[in-house]
PDB file of C-alpha atoms and ligand atoms in Angstrom:
ATOM      1  CA  MET F   1     -21.814  73.097 238.830  1.00 56.00           C
ATOM      2  CA  LEU F   2     -23.468  70.509 236.620  1.00 70.00           C
ATOM      3  CA  ASN F   3     -23.188  66.745 236.800  1.00 72.00           C
ATOM      4  CA  ILE F   4     -23.684  65.614 233.214  1.00 80.00           C
ATOM      5  CA  PRO F   5     -22.703  62.285 231.653  1.00 80.00           C
ATOM      6  CA  SER F   6     -20.233  62.341 228.738  1.00 83.00           C
ATOM      7  CA  THR F   7     -22.944  61.140 226.369  1.00 89.00           C
ATOM      8  CA  THR F   8     -26.701  61.632 226.309  1.00 96.00           C
ATOM      9  CA  GLN F   9     -29.020  59.689 224.049  1.00 98.00           C
ATOM     10  CA  VAL F  10     -32.443  60.567 222.690  1.00 98.00           C
ATOM     11  CA  MET F  11     -35.053  57.802 222.604  1.00 98.00           C
ATOM     12  CA  GLY F  12     -37.957  58.475 220.227  1.00 98.00           C
ATOM     13  CA  ILE F  13     -41.397  57.084 221.071  1.00 98.00           C
ATOM     14  CA  ILE F  14     -43.416  55.121 218.519  1.00 97.00           C
ATOM     15  CA  ASN F  15     -46.801  53.821 219.651  1.00 95.00           C
ATOM     16  CA  VAL F  16     -48.297  51.213 217.346  1.00 95.00           C
ATOM     17  CA  THR F  17     -52.023  51.201 217.922  1.00 86.00           C
ATOM     18  CA  PRO F  18     -54.636  50.583 215.250  1.00 79.00           C
ATOM     19  CA  ASP F  19     -56.315  53.834 214.215  1.00 66.00           C
ATOM     20  CA  SER F  20     -60.020  53.288 214.771  1.00 54.00           C
ATOM     21  CA  PHE F  21     -60.921  56.151 212.430  1.00 56.00           C
ATOM     22  CA  SER F  22     -58.849  55.275 209.383  1.00 57.00           C
ATOM     23  CA  ASP F  23     -59.993  51.609 209.384  1.00 56.00           C
ATOM     24  CA  GLY F  24     -56.812  50.830 207.487  1.00 61.00           C
ATOM     25  CA  GLY F  25     -56.095  47.679 209.502  1.00 70.00           C
ATOM     26  CA  LYS F  26     -52.664  46.568 210.704  1.00 76.00           C
ATOM     27  CA  PHE F  27     -50.844  47.311 207.462  1.00 74.00           C
ATOM     28  CA  PHE F  28     -51.781  50.970 207.809  1.00 78.00           C
ATOM     29  CA  SER F  29     -50.471  51.313 211.370  1.00 92.00           C
ATOM     30  CA  THR F  30     -47.280  49.405 210.478  1.00 93.00           C
ATOM     31  CA  GLU F  31     -46.590  51.754 207.568  1.00 94.00           C
ATOM     32  CA  GLN F  32     -47.343  54.813 209.732  1.00 94.00           C
ATOM     33  CA  ALA F  33     -44.935  53.596 212.404  1.00 96.00           C
ATOM     34  CA  LEU F  34     -42.255  52.906 209.785  1.00 97.00           C
ATOM     35  CA  ASN F  35     -42.634  56.412 208.381  1.00 97.00           C
ATOM     36  CA  GLN F  36     -42.355  57.883 211.882  1.00 97.00           C
ATOM     37  CA  ALA F  37     -39.186  55.848 212.439  1.00 98.00           C
ATOM     38  CA  ARG F  38     -37.674  57.139 209.177  1.00 98.00           C
ATOM     39  CA  LEU F  39     -38.472  60.712 210.195  1.00 98.00           C
ATOM     40  CA  MET F  40     -36.937  60.243 213.642  1.00 98.00           C
ATOM     41  CA  ILE F  41     -33.768  58.716 212.177  1.00 98.00           C
ATOM     42  CA  GLY F  42     -33.477  61.787 209.932  1.00 98.00           C
ATOM     43  CA  GLU F  43     -33.864  63.971 213.031  1.00 98.00           C
ATOM     44  CA  GLY F  44     -30.917  62.310 214.771  1.00 98.00           C
ATOM     45  CA  VAL F  45     -32.613  59.924 217.178  1.00 98.00           C
ATOM     46  CA  ASP F  46     -30.323  57.433 218.968  1.00 98.00           C
ATOM     47  CA  ILE F  47     -32.913  54.830 220.003  1.00 99.00           C
ATOM     48  CA  ILE F  48     -36.443  54.082 218.785  1.00 98.00           C
ATOM     49  CA  ASP F  49     -38.859  52.740 221.434  1.00 98.00           C
ATOM     50  CA  VAL F  50     -41.687  50.706 219.899  1.00 98.00           C
ATOM     51  CA  GLY F  51     -44.748  49.966 222.033  1.00 97.00           C
ATOM     52  CA  GLY F  52     -48.043  48.229 221.243  1.00 95.00           C
ATOM     53  CA  GLU F  53     -49.888  48.337 224.552  1.00 92.00           C
ATOM     54  CA  SER F  54     -50.981  51.517 226.317  1.00 86.00           C
ATOM     55  CA  THR F  55     -49.962  51.844 229.972  1.00 79.00           C
ATOM     56  CA  ARG F  56     -52.372  54.704 230.551  1.00 76.00           C
ATOM     57  CA  PRO F  57     -54.806  54.399 233.441  1.00 74.00           C
ATOM     58  CA  GLY F  58     -58.028  52.929 232.066  1.00 74.00           C
ATOM     59  CA  ALA F  59     -56.499  51.546 228.870  1.00 79.00           C
ATOM     60  CA  LYS F  60     -57.699  48.035 228.112  1.00 81.00           C
ATOM     61  CA  ALA F  61     -55.329  45.076 228.097  1.00 87.00           C
ATOM     62  CA  ILE F  62     -54.517  43.305 224.825  1.00 91.00           C
ATOM     63  CA  SER F  63     -53.548  39.673 224.147  1.00 94.00           C
ATOM     64  CA  VAL F  64     -50.001  38.486 223.500  1.00 96.00           C
ATOM     65  CA  GLN F  65     -50.938  37.767 219.861  1.00 96.00           C
ATOM     66  CA  GLU F  66     -52.440  41.221 219.339  1.00 95.00           C
ATOM     67  CA  GLU F  67     -49.343  42.870 220.812  1.00 96.00           C
ATOM     68  CA  LEU F  68     -47.025  40.718 218.651  1.00 97.00           C
ATOM     69  CA  ASP F  69     -49.054  41.564 215.526  1.00 95.00           C
ATOM     70  CA  ARG F  70     -48.621  45.265 216.267  1.00 95.00           C
ATOM     71  CA  VAL F  71     -44.942  45.528 217.187  1.00 97.00           C
ATOM     72  CA  ILE F  72     -43.027  42.710 215.462  1.00 98.00           C
ATOM     73  CA  PRO F  73     -43.633  43.836 211.835  1.00 97.00           C
ATOM     74  CA  VAL F  74     -42.565  47.353 212.828  1.00 98.00           C
ATOM     75  CA  LEU F  75     -39.322  46.183 214.469  1.00 98.00           C
ATOM     76  CA  GLU F  76     -38.532  43.895 211.515  1.00 98.00           C
ATOM     77  CA  LYS F  77     -39.145  46.608 208.941  1.00 98.00           C
ATOM     78  CA  ILE F  78     -37.066  49.232 210.741  1.00 98.00           C
ATOM     79  CA  ARG F  79     -34.275  46.695 211.241  1.00 98.00           C
ATOM     80  CA  ALA F  80     -34.384  45.729 207.545  1.00 98.00           C
ATOM     81  CA  GLU F  81     -33.357  49.244 206.573  1.00 97.00           C
ATOM     82  CA  SER F  82     -31.428  50.622 209.558  1.00 98.00           C
ATOM     83  CA  VAL F  83     -28.885  49.754 212.251  1.00 98.00           C
ATOM     84  CA  ILE F  84     -30.541  52.218 214.672  1.00 98.00           C
ATOM     85  CA  LYS F  85     -30.807  50.991 218.272  1.00 98.00           C
ATOM     86  CA  LEU F  86     -34.291  49.530 218.817  1.00 99.00           C
ATOM     87  CA  SER F  87     -36.181  49.304 222.110  1.00 98.00           C
ATOM     88  CA  ILE F  88     -39.305  47.252 222.758  1.00 98.00           C
ATOM     89  CA  ASP F  89     -41.773  48.700 225.273  1.00 98.00           C
ATOM     90  CA  THR F  90     -43.477  45.618 226.692  1.00 97.00           C
ATOM     91  CA  SER F  91     -44.121  43.672 229.889  1.00 96.00           C
ATOM     92  CA  LYS F  92     -44.778  40.262 228.302  1.00 97.00           C
ATOM     93  CA  ALA F  93     -42.041  37.597 228.084  1.00 98.00           C
ATOM     94  CA  GLN F  94     -43.237  36.279 224.722  1.00 98.00           C
ATOM     95  CA  VAL F  95     -43.190  39.757 223.215  1.00 98.00           C
ATOM     96  CA  ILE F  96     -39.716  40.294 224.685  1.00 98.00           C
ATOM     97  CA  HIS F  97     -38.540  37.026 223.063  1.00 98.00           C
ATOM     98  CA  HIS F  98     -39.906  37.739 219.591  1.00 98.00           C
ATOM     99  CA  ALA F  99     -38.816  41.383 219.705  1.00 98.00           C
ATOM    100  CA  ILE F 100     -35.238  40.305 220.367  1.00 98.00           C
ATOM    101  CA  GLN F 101     -35.441  37.909 217.389  1.00 98.00           C
ATOM    102  CA  ALA F 102     -36.737  40.840 215.303  1.00 98.00           C
ATOM    103  CA  GLY F 103     -33.711  42.969 216.199  1.00 98.00           C
ATOM    104  CA  ALA F 104     -34.534  44.789 219.463  1.00 98.00           C
ATOM    105  CA  ASN F 105     -31.478  45.908 221.463  1.00 98.00           C
ATOM    106  CA  ILE F 106     -33.236  47.228 224.586  1.00 98.00           C
ATOM    107  CA  VAL F 107     -36.203  45.890 226.548  1.00 98.00           C
ATOM    108  CA  ASN F 108     -38.124  48.766 228.129  1.00 98.00           C
ATOM    109  CA  ASP F 109     -40.321  47.098 230.739  1.00 98.00           C
ATOM    110  CA  VAL F 110     -42.359  49.391 233.002  1.00 97.00           C
ATOM    111  CA  THR F 111     -42.811  46.413 235.369  1.00 97.00           C
ATOM    112  CA  ALA F 112     -39.030  45.941 235.712  1.00 98.00           C
ATOM    113  CA  LEU F 113     -39.115  42.265 234.595  1.00 98.00           C
ATOM    114  CA  GLN F 114     -41.585  41.177 237.295  1.00 96.00           C
ATOM    115  CA  GLY F 115     -43.674  39.305 234.680  1.00 94.00           C
ATOM    116  CA  GLU F 116     -43.620  35.513 234.363  1.00 93.00           C
ATOM    117  CA  ASN F 117     -40.439  34.313 232.529  1.00 96.00           C
ATOM    118  CA  SER F 118     -39.255  37.835 231.704  1.00 97.00           C
ATOM    119  CA  LEU F 119     -36.023  37.670 233.742  1.00 98.00           C
ATOM    120  CA  ALA F 120     -34.992  34.331 232.203  1.00 97.00           C
ATOM    121  CA  THR F 121     -35.836  35.529 228.696  1.00 97.00           C
ATOM    122  CA  ILE F 122     -33.494  38.503 229.100  1.00 98.00           C
ATOM    123  CA  ALA F 123     -30.783  36.459 230.818  1.00 97.00           C
ATOM    124  CA  GLN F 124     -30.662  34.130 227.787  1.00 96.00           C
ATOM    125  CA  SER F 125     -30.005  37.057 225.445  1.00 95.00           C
ATOM    126  CA  ASN F 126     -27.512  39.908 225.498  1.00 94.00           C
ATOM    127  CA  VAL F 127     -29.815  42.910 225.295  1.00 98.00           C
ATOM    128  CA  GLN F 128     -30.037  45.928 227.581  1.00 98.00           C
ATOM    129  CA  VAL F 129     -33.003  46.271 229.897  1.00 98.00           C
ATOM    130  CA  CYS F 130     -34.598  49.367 231.405  1.00 98.00           C
ATOM    131  CA  LEU F 131     -35.863  48.745 234.953  1.00 98.00           C
ATOM    132  CA  MET F 132     -38.562  51.301 235.796  1.00 98.00           C
ATOM    133  CA  HIS F 133     -40.164  52.113 239.136  1.00 98.00           C
ATOM    134  CA  MET F 134     -43.948  52.123 239.396  1.00 97.00           C
ATOM    135  CA  GLN F 135     -46.093  52.191 242.532  1.00 97.00           C
ATOM    136  CA  GLY F 136     -49.175  50.023 242.009  1.00 93.00           C
ATOM    137  CA  LYS F 137     -50.527  48.855 238.676  1.00 91.00           C
ATOM    138  CA  PRO F 138     -51.233  51.005 235.588  1.00 89.00           C
ATOM    139  CA  ARG F 139     -55.004  50.807 235.986  1.00 87.00           C
ATOM    140  CA  SER F 140     -55.080  52.148 239.554  1.00 88.00           C
ATOM    141  CA  MET F 141     -51.647  53.700 240.166  1.00 92.00           C
ATOM    142  CA  GLN F 142     -52.871  57.314 240.131  1.00 89.00           C
ATOM    143  CA  GLN F 143     -55.754  56.744 242.573  1.00 92.00           C
ATOM    144  CA  ASN F 144     -53.888  57.558 245.790  1.00 92.00           C
ATOM    145  CA  PRO F 145     -50.105  57.430 245.450  1.00 94.00           C
ATOM    146  CA  HIS F 146     -48.351  57.599 248.840  1.00 96.00           C
ATOM    147  CA  TYR F 147     -44.726  57.460 249.983  1.00 97.00           C
ATOM    148  CA  ASN F 148     -43.103  57.851 253.404  1.00 97.00           C
ATOM    149  CA  ASN F 149     -39.795  58.631 251.660  1.00 98.00           C
ATOM    150  CA  LEU F 150     -40.130  58.935 247.895  1.00 98.00           C
ATOM    151  CA  ILE F 151     -36.458  58.888 246.868  1.00 98.00           C
ATOM    152  CA  GLU F 152     -35.541  56.170 249.358  1.00 98.00           C
ATOM    153  CA  GLU F 153     -38.405  53.898 248.297  1.00 98.00           C
ATOM    154  CA  ILE F 154     -37.655  54.281 244.580  1.00 98.00           C
ATOM    155  CA  SER F 155     -33.910  53.717 245.180  1.00 98.00           C
ATOM    156  CA  GLN F 156     -34.635  50.621 247.278  1.00 98.00           C
ATOM    157  CA  PHE F 157     -36.908  49.166 244.599  1.00 98.00           C
ATOM    158  CA  LEU F 158     -34.411  49.835 241.799  1.00 98.00           C
ATOM    159  CA  SER F 159     -31.435  48.408 243.711  1.00 98.00           C
ATOM    160  CA  GLN F 160     -33.474  45.288 244.527  1.00 98.00           C
ATOM    161  CA  ARG F 161     -34.392  44.818 240.874  1.00 98.00           C
ATOM    162  CA  ILE F 162     -30.733  45.405 239.847  1.00 98.00           C
ATOM    163  CA  GLN F 163     -29.632  42.695 242.293  1.00 98.00           C
ATOM    164  CA  ILE F 164     -32.312  40.279 241.073  1.00 98.00           C
ATOM    165  CA  CYS F 165     -31.179  40.841 237.471  1.00 98.00           C
ATOM    166  CA  LEU F 166     -27.522  40.259 238.375  1.00 98.00           C
ATOM    167  CA  ASN F 167     -28.451  37.064 240.259  1.00 98.00           C
ATOM    168  CA  ALA F 168     -30.365  35.862 237.180  1.00 97.00           C
ATOM    169  CA  GLY F 169     -27.216  36.280 235.086  1.00 97.00           C
ATOM    170  CA  ILE F 170     -27.943  39.605 233.381  1.00 98.00           C
ATOM    171  CA  LYS F 171     -24.762  41.641 232.947  1.00 97.00           C
ATOM    172  CA  GLN F 172     -24.370  44.875 234.942  1.00 98.00           C
ATOM    173  CA  ASN F 173     -23.439  46.649 231.693  1.00 98.00           C
ATOM    174  CA  ASN F 174     -26.853  45.799 230.264  1.00 98.00           C
ATOM    175  CA  LEU F 175     -28.852  47.505 233.036  1.00 98.00           C
ATOM    176  CA  ILE F 176     -30.571  50.899 232.765  1.00 98.00           C
ATOM    177  CA  ILE F 177     -32.700  52.432 235.549  1.00 98.00           C
ATOM    178  CA  ASP F 178     -35.683  54.798 235.428  1.00 98.00           C
ATOM    179  CA  PRO F 179     -37.524  56.374 238.393  1.00 98.00           C
ATOM    180  CA  GLY F 180     -40.785  56.250 236.407  1.00 98.00           C
ATOM    181  CA  PHE F 181     -42.179  59.791 236.236  1.00 98.00           C
ATOM    182  CA  GLY F 182     -45.968  59.691 236.466  1.00 97.00           C
ATOM    183  CA  PHE F 183     -46.203  56.023 237.431  1.00 97.00           C
ATOM    184  CA  GLY F 184     -47.972  56.036 240.803  1.00 97.00           C
ATOM    185  CA  LYS F 185     -46.839  59.587 241.558  1.00 98.00           C
ATOM    186  CA  THR F 186     -48.613  62.885 242.216  1.00 97.00           C
ATOM    187  CA  LEU F 187     -47.387  66.199 240.785  1.00 98.00           C
ATOM    188  CA  GLU F 188     -45.603  66.853 244.101  1.00 98.00           C
ATOM    189  CA  HIS F 189     -43.894  63.454 243.921  1.00 98.00           C
ATOM    190  CA  ASN F 190     -42.795  64.095 240.326  1.00 98.00           C
ATOM    191  CA  LEU F 191     -41.384  67.517 241.223  1.00 98.00           C
ATOM    192  CA  LEU F 192     -39.469  66.156 244.229  1.00 98.00           C
ATOM    193  CA  LEU F 193     -38.176  63.348 242.012  1.00 98.00           C
ATOM    194  CA  MET F 194     -36.850  65.762 239.396  1.00 98.00           C
ATOM    195  CA  LYS F 195     -35.287  68.002 242.060  1.00 98.00           C
ATOM    196  CA  ASN F 196     -33.386  65.003 243.457  1.00 98.00           C
ATOM    197  CA  LEU F 197     -32.724  63.020 240.278  1.00 98.00           C
ATOM    198  CA  GLN F 198     -28.946  63.137 240.727  1.00 97.00           C
ATOM    199  CA  LEU F 199     -29.242  60.884 243.808  1.00 98.00           C
ATOM    200  CA  PHE F 200     -29.974  57.944 241.449  1.00 98.00           C
ATOM    201  CA  THR F 201     -26.464  58.206 239.938  1.00 97.00           C
ATOM    202  CA  LYS F 202     -25.359  56.330 243.115  1.00 98.00           C
ATOM    203  CA  LEU F 203     -26.913  53.163 241.690  1.00 98.00           C
ATOM    204  CA  ASN F 204     -24.185  53.118 239.000  1.00 97.00           C
ATOM    205  CA  CYS F 205     -26.468  52.430 236.023  1.00 98.00           C
ATOM    206  CA  PRO F 206     -27.355  54.724 233.131  1.00 98.00           C
ATOM    207  CA  ILE F 207     -30.536  56.691 233.932  1.00 98.00           C
ATOM    208  CA  LEU F 208     -33.469  56.931 231.520  1.00 98.00           C
ATOM    209  CA  VAL F 209     -36.067  59.670 232.006  1.00 99.00           C
ATOM    210  CA  GLY F 210     -39.507  59.864 230.391  1.00 98.00           C
ATOM    211  CA  VAL F 211     -41.316  63.157 230.942  1.00 98.00           C
ATOM    212  CA  SER F 212     -42.371  64.017 227.377  1.00 98.00           C
ATOM    213  CA  ARG F 213     -45.873  65.583 227.287  1.00 98.00           C
ATOM    214  CA  LYS F 214     -46.749  63.989 230.629  1.00 98.00           C
ATOM    215  CA  SER F 215     -49.429  65.240 233.001  1.00 97.00           C
ATOM    216  CA  MET F 216     -46.870  66.863 235.314  1.00 98.00           C
ATOM    217  CA  VAL F 217     -46.193  69.324 232.476  1.00 98.00           C
ATOM    218  CA  GLY F 218     -49.900  69.620 231.700  1.00 98.00           C
ATOM    219  CA  THR F 219     -50.784  70.356 235.321  1.00 98.00           C
ATOM    220  CA  ILE F 220     -48.040  72.947 235.849  1.00 98.00           C
ATOM    221  CA  LEU F 221     -48.900  74.785 232.613  1.00 98.00           C
ATOM    222  CA  ASN F 222     -52.617  73.920 232.457  1.00 98.00           C
ATOM    223  CA  LYS F 223     -52.159  72.883 228.821  1.00 98.00           C
ATOM    224  CA  PRO F 224     -53.320  69.895 226.748  1.00 98.00           C
ATOM    225  CA  VAL F 225     -50.941  67.212 225.424  1.00 97.00           C
ATOM    226  CA  ALA F 226     -50.376  69.039 222.114  1.00 97.00           C
ATOM    227  CA  GLU F 227     -48.991  72.133 223.923  1.00 98.00           C
ATOM    228  CA  ARG F 228     -46.529  70.559 226.331  1.00 98.00           C
ATOM    229  CA  LEU F 229     -43.312  70.605 224.279  1.00 98.00           C
ATOM    230  CA  TYR F 230     -41.556  73.598 225.865  1.00 98.00           C
ATOM    231  CA  GLY F 231     -42.354  72.433 229.384  1.00 98.00           C
ATOM    232  CA  SER F 232     -41.139  68.933 228.513  1.00 98.00           C
ATOM    233  CA  LEU F 233     -37.854  70.349 227.198  1.00 98.00           C
ATOM    234  CA  ALA F 234     -37.295  72.240 230.460  1.00 98.00           C
ATOM    235  CA  LEU F 235     -37.620  68.952 232.353  1.00 98.00           C
ATOM    236  CA  ALA F 236     -35.330  67.144 229.882  1.00 98.00           C
ATOM    237  CA  VAL F 237     -32.629  69.769 230.452  1.00 98.00           C
ATOM    238  CA  LEU F 238     -33.047  69.531 234.241  1.00 98.00           C
ATOM    239  CA  ALA F 239     -32.716  65.744 233.937  1.00 98.00           C
ATOM    240  CA  VAL F 240     -29.530  65.673 231.826  1.00 97.00           C
ATOM    241  CA  THR F 241     -27.820  68.274 234.001  1.00 96.00           C
ATOM    242  CA  GLN F 242     -28.367  65.906 236.936  1.00 96.00           C
ATOM    243  CA  GLY F 243     -26.920  62.879 235.207  1.00 97.00           C
ATOM    244  CA  ALA F 244     -29.681  61.412 233.025  1.00 98.00           C
ATOM    245  CA  ASN F 245     -28.204  59.428 230.114  1.00 98.00           C
ATOM    246  CA  ILE F 246     -31.308  58.752 227.983  1.00 98.00           C
ATOM    247  CA  ILE F 247     -34.296  61.045 227.337  1.00 98.00           C
ATOM    248  CA  ARG F 248     -37.479  59.337 226.079  1.00 98.00           C
ATOM    249  CA  THR F 249     -39.459  61.763 223.923  1.00 98.00           C
ATOM    250  CA  HIS F 250     -42.165  62.231 221.290  1.00 98.00           C
ATOM    251  CA  ASP F 251     -40.263  65.255 219.885  1.00 98.00           C
ATOM    252  CA  VAL F 252     -36.877  64.238 218.540  1.00 98.00           C
ATOM    253  CA  THR F 253     -35.633  67.404 216.761  1.00 98.00           C
ATOM    254  CA  ALA F 254     -36.542  69.664 219.674  1.00 98.00           C
ATOM    255  CA  THR F 255     -34.883  67.354 222.205  1.00 98.00           C
ATOM    256  CA  VAL F 256     -31.748  66.768 220.112  1.00 98.00           C
ATOM    257  CA  ASP F 257     -31.317  70.551 219.701  1.00 98.00           C
ATOM    258  CA  ALA F 258     -31.894  71.301 223.405  1.00 98.00           C
ATOM    259  CA  LEU F 259     -29.363  68.653 224.440  1.00 98.00           C
ATOM    260  CA  LYS F 260     -26.794  69.849 221.859  1.00 97.00           C
ATOM    261  CA  VAL F 261     -26.981  73.319 223.407  1.00 97.00           C
ATOM    262  CA  VAL F 262     -26.574  71.905 226.915  1.00 96.00           C
ATOM    263  CA  ARG F 263     -23.625  69.836 225.654  1.00 95.00           C
ATOM    264  CA  ALA F 264     -21.926  72.882 224.086  1.00 95.00           C
ATOM    265  CA  VAL F 265     -22.031  74.712 227.428  1.00 94.00           C
ATOM    266  CA  ILE F 266     -20.787  71.745 229.458  1.00 90.00           C
ATOM    267  CA  ASP F 267     -17.957  70.848 227.077  1.00 89.00           C
ATOM    268  CA  GLY F 268     -17.137  74.584 226.809  1.00 88.00           C
TER     269      GLY F 268
HETATM  270  C1  8Y4 H 301     -49.087  62.296 227.460  1.00 61.12           C
HETATM  271  C2  8Y4 H 301     -47.932  61.769 226.973  1.00 61.12           C
HETATM  272  C3  8Y4 H 301     -49.725  61.678 228.493  1.00 61.12           C
HETATM  273  C4  8Y4 H 301     -47.401  60.622 227.523  1.00 61.12           C
HETATM  274  C5  8Y4 H 301     -49.211  60.507 229.030  1.00 61.12           C
HETATM  275  C6  8Y4 H 301     -48.038  59.977 228.540  1.00 61.12           C
HETATM  276  C7  8Y4 H 301     -42.272  55.794 230.395  1.00 61.12           C
HETATM  277  C8  8Y4 H 301     -42.119  54.599 229.697  1.00 61.12           C
HETATM  278  C9  8Y4 H 301     -44.106  55.375 229.327  1.00 61.12           C
HETATM  279  C10 8Y4 H 301     -41.204  56.282 231.186  1.00 61.12           C
HETATM  280  C11 8Y4 H 301     -39.976  54.336 230.495  1.00 61.12           C
HETATM  281  C12 8Y4 H 301     -46.509  58.087 228.788  1.00 61.12           C
HETATM  282  C13 8Y4 H 301     -43.551  53.179 228.220  1.00 61.12           C
HETATM  283  C14 8Y4 H 301     -46.451  56.826 229.565  1.00 61.12           C
HETATM  284  N1  8Y4 H 301     -43.536  56.285 230.124  1.00 61.12           N
HETATM  285  N2  8Y4 H 301     -40.975  53.867 229.748  1.00 61.12           N
HETATM  286  N3  8Y4 H 301     -43.270  54.339 229.049  1.00 61.12           N
HETATM  287  N4  8Y4 H 301     -40.070  55.512 231.202  1.00 61.12           N
HETATM  288  N5  8Y4 H 301     -38.829  53.655 230.581  1.00 61.12           N
HETATM  289  N6  8Y4 H 301     -47.594  58.810 229.106  1.00 61.12           N
HETATM  290  O1  8Y4 H 301     -41.256  57.310 231.862  1.00 61.12           O
HETATM  291  O2  8Y4 H 301     -45.677  58.377 227.981  1.00 61.12           O
HETATM  292  S1  8Y4 H 301     -45.735  55.452 228.715  1.00 61.12           S
END
């Protein structure tokens, strides 16, 4: 009945962005991120995803130096006290490089390593990489998303990026794929994607899914970001029962519990 992998991992989201209200500077946001990481580790997270640049439509771009200043101290400080798996959410080769030096184990790149030097930077290391599908660019991707065949186009893109990674010398075992919920996709596209998620198991890579608090939940329920947990959990369960291996979430305890219950049923 259900097609579930033998292990499922929970990836906790940590966004490191200076808080314009607190005016506490970078030290303040580093300490906040570190505290969040400690909490998540206590909640049973498997991977912590650290990001310094917003990919939201309309968010303004930041410099390489600004992004490094935000994420590197956080990665270093978590690594100094824990062996937890660390992921860096970035699209810049220099950030990828320094994050790996700081102890990152996964590169989560929403542009699937299409940035200058990113492929080579990964090929020279031995980290995992998450290749995500996006139609268009973050700033404009939600303006008029269109597909002739949604699943086919996403599959084609991901298999092309897999092949390009393999040709660059990245090991098959280090590849993770992600259909990119909400990235150049309407509600209808996101629903069709979730309904057909199991088709991506054909690509023979672990599947990462990020639906936590996203607008597809908000639109279905007509609820703001702060009230999207239960809807997000429903999608997480639908994803793992179709073969998703990693769930990216803001809410670690809730997701760990939901997946433990799913696991108990499957392993019967
Ligand atoms: C409320 C909450 C509103 C969250 C918007 C959002 C993914 C990702 C993001 C994903 C992978 C986001 C960095 C968007 N989503 N990486 N990153 N997969 N691999 N928006 O789905 O969370 S950021």
